[in-house]
Coordinates of C-alpha atoms in Angstrom, one line a residue:
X2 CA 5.1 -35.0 1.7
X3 CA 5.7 -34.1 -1.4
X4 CA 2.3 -33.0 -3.9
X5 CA -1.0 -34.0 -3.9
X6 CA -2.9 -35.9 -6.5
X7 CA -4.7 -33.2 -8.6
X8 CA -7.3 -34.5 -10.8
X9 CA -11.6 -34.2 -10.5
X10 CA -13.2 -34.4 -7.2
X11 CA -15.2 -38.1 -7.1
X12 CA -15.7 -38.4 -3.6
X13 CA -16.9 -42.3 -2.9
X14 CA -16.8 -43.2 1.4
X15 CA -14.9 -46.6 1.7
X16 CA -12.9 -45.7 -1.5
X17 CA -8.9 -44.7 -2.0
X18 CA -6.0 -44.7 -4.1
X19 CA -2.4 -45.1 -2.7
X20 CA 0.3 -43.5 -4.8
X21 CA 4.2 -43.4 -4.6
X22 CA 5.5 -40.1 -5.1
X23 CA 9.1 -38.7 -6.3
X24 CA 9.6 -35.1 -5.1
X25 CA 12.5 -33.7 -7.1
X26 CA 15.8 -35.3 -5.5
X27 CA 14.2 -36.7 -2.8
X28 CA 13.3 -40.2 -1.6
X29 CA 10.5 -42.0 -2.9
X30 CA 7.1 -42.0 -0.2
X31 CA 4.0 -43.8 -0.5
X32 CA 0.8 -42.0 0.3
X33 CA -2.9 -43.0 0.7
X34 CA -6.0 -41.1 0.7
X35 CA -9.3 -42.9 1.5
X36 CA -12.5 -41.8 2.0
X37 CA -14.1 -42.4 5.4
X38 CA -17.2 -40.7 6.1
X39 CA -19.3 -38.6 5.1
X40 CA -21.2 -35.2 6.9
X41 CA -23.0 -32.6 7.1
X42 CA -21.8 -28.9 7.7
X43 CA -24.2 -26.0 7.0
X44 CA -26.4 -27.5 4.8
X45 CA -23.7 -28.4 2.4
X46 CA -21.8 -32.1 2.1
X47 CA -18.8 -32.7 4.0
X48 CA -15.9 -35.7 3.2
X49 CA -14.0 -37.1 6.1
X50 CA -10.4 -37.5 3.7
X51 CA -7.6 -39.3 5.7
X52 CA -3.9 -39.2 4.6
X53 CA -1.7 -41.7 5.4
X54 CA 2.3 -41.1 4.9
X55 CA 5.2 -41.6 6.4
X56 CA 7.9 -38.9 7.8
X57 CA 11.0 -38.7 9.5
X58 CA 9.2 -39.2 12.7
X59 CA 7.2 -42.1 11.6
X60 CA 3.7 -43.0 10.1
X61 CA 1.4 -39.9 10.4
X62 CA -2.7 -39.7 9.5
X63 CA -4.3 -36.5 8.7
X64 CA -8.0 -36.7 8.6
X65 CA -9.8 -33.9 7.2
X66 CA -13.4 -32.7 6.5
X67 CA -13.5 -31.3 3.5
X68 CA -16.7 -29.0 1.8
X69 CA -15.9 -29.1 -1.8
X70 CA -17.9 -28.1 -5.0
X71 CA -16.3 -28.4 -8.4
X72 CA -14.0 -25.5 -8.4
X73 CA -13.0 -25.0 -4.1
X74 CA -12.2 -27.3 -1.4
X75 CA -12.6 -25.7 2.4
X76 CA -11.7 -27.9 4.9
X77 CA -13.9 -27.5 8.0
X78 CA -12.1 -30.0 10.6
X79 CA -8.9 -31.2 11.0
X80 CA -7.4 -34.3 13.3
X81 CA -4.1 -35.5 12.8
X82 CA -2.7 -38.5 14.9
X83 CA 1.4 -39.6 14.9
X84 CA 2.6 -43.0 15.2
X85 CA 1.9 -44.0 19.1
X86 CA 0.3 -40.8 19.4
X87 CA -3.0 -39.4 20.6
X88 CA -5.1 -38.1 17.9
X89 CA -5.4 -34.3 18.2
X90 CA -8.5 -32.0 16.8
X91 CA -6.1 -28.9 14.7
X92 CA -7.7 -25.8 14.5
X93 CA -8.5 -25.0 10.6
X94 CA -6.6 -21.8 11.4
X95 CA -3.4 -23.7 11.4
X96 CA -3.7 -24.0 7.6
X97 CA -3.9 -20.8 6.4
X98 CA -4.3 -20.7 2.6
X99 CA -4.2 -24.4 2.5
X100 CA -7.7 -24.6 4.0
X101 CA -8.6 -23.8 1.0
X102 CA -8.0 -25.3 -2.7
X103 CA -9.2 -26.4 -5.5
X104 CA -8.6 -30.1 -6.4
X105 CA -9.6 -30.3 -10.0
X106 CA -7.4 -29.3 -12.5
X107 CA -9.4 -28.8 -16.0
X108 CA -9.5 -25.0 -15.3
X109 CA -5.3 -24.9 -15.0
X110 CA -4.7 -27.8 -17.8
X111 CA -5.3 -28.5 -21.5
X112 CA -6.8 -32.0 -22.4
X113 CA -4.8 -33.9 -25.1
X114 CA -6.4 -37.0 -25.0
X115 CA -7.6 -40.1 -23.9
X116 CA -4.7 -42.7 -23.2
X117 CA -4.3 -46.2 -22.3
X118 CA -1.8 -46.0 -18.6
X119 CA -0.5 -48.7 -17.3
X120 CA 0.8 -48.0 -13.9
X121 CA 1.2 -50.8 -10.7
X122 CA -2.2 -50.7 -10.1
X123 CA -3.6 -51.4 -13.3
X124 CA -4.2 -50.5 -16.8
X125 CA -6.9 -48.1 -17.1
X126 CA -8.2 -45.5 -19.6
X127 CA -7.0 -42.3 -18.6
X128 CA -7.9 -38.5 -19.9
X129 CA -4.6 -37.0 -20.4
X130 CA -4.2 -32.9 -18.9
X131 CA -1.4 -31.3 -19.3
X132 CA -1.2 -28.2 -17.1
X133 CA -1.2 -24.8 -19.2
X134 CA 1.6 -23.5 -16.3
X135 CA 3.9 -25.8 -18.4
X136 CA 4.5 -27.2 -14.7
X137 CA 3.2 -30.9 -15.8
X138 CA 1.0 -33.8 -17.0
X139 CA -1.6 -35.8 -14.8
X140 CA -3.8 -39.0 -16.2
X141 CA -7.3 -39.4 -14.3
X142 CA -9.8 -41.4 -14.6
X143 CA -13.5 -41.7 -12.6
X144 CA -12.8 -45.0 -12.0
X145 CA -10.6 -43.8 -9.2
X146 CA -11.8 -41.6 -5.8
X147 CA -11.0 -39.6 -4.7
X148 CA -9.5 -37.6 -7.4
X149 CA -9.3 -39.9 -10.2
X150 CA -5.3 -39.7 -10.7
X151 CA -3.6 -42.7 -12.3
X152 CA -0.2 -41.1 -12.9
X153 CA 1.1 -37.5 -12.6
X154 CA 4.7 -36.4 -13.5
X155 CA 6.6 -32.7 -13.6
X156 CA 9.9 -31.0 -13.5
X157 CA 9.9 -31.3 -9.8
X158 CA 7.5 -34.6 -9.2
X159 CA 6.5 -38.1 -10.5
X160 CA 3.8 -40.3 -9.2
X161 CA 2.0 -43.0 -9.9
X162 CA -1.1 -45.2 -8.6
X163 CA 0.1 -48.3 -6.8
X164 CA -2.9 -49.6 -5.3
X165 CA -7.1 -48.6 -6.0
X166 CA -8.9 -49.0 -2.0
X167 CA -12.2 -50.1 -2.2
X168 CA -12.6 -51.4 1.8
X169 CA -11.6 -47.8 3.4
X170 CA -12.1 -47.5 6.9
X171 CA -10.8 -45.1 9.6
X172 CA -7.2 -45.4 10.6
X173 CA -7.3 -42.9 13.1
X174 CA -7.8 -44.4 17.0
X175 CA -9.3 -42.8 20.0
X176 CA -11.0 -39.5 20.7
X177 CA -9.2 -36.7 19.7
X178 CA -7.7 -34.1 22.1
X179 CA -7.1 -30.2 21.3
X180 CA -3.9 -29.8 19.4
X181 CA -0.8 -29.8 21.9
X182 CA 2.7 -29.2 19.2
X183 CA 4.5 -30.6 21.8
X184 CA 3.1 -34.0 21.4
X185 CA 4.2 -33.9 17.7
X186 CA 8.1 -33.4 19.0
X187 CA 10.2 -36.7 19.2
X188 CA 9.0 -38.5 22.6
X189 CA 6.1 -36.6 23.1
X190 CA 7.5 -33.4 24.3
X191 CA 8.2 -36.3 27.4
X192 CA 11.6 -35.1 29.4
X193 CA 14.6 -37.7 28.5
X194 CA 15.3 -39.7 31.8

């Protein structure tokens, strides 16, 4: 899938950016992350985040409800559904380490400045970081949610913001069923006739 936008958490429901992203050497993608709901878990807010991206096996959507505060991101729920698929509840288990991150990078970059960006979406006024692990550069701006990135490039990545979402709704269909990895497999996990 290639890496995530990293930038300052600015969670807005019904808002999203869609990026295209260059891993190193590989084929260009087009991701979108929206903002669909909203919750609450323990006393604490809760994001519903959905993912949209294509793979080898077709268009997947990864929903998940995410606690954040400004330095750590746990994710409390997970449902993922594949193209003419069911959508399926994954236990946060499943992601290990992922489960939990941080999202915004001012504690692992150095600001240099403010910039003007131009990028397909736009031209906006961007804060320019670039990350003290020498690893790369992003531009973010709060006038973008979730995470405020315009562009982002690295040794190993470029990406930039193609469209701003402002009418996000769910993507994801149906009621969600426990999480069979046999449904994920070509066909289903369905016998070949």
């Amino acid at each position: 899938m290639g890496p995530l936008p990293r930038g300052m958490f600015n969670p807005v429901v019904g808002s999203g950016a869609q990026y295209e992203i260059q891993p190193n050497g590989k084929d260009k993608t087009t991701i979108e992350i929206d903002v669909v709901g909203k919750e609450s878990v323990n006393g604490k807010d809760g994001y519903w985040f959905e993912t949209a991206f294509d793979s080898h096996m077709g268009q997947m959507l990864m929903k998940m409800l995410t606690l954040s505060d400004p330095t750590n991101s746990t994710i409390a729920k997970i449902i993922m559904q594949m193209q003419g698929g069911p959508p399926m509840e994954v236990p946060a288990q499943m992601m290990g380490q992922r489960a939990q991150q941080t999202y915004d990078l001012r504690d692992k970059a150095d600001k240099v400045g403010s910039e003007s960006v131009t990028v397909p979406a736009g031209t906006f006024t961007a804060d320019h970081y670039h990350l003290k692990d020498g690893s790369g550069d992003f531009w973010v701006s709060d006038k973008v949610s979730p995470y405020g990135v315009i562009k982002g490039q690295g040794k190993d990545f470029s990406m930039v913001l193609t469209k701003v979402v402002t009418d996000a709704k769910d993507k994801i269909t149906g009621t969600p069923i426990p999480f069979n990895p046999r449904l994920m497999m070509p066909g289903g996990g369905q016998p070949a006739h």
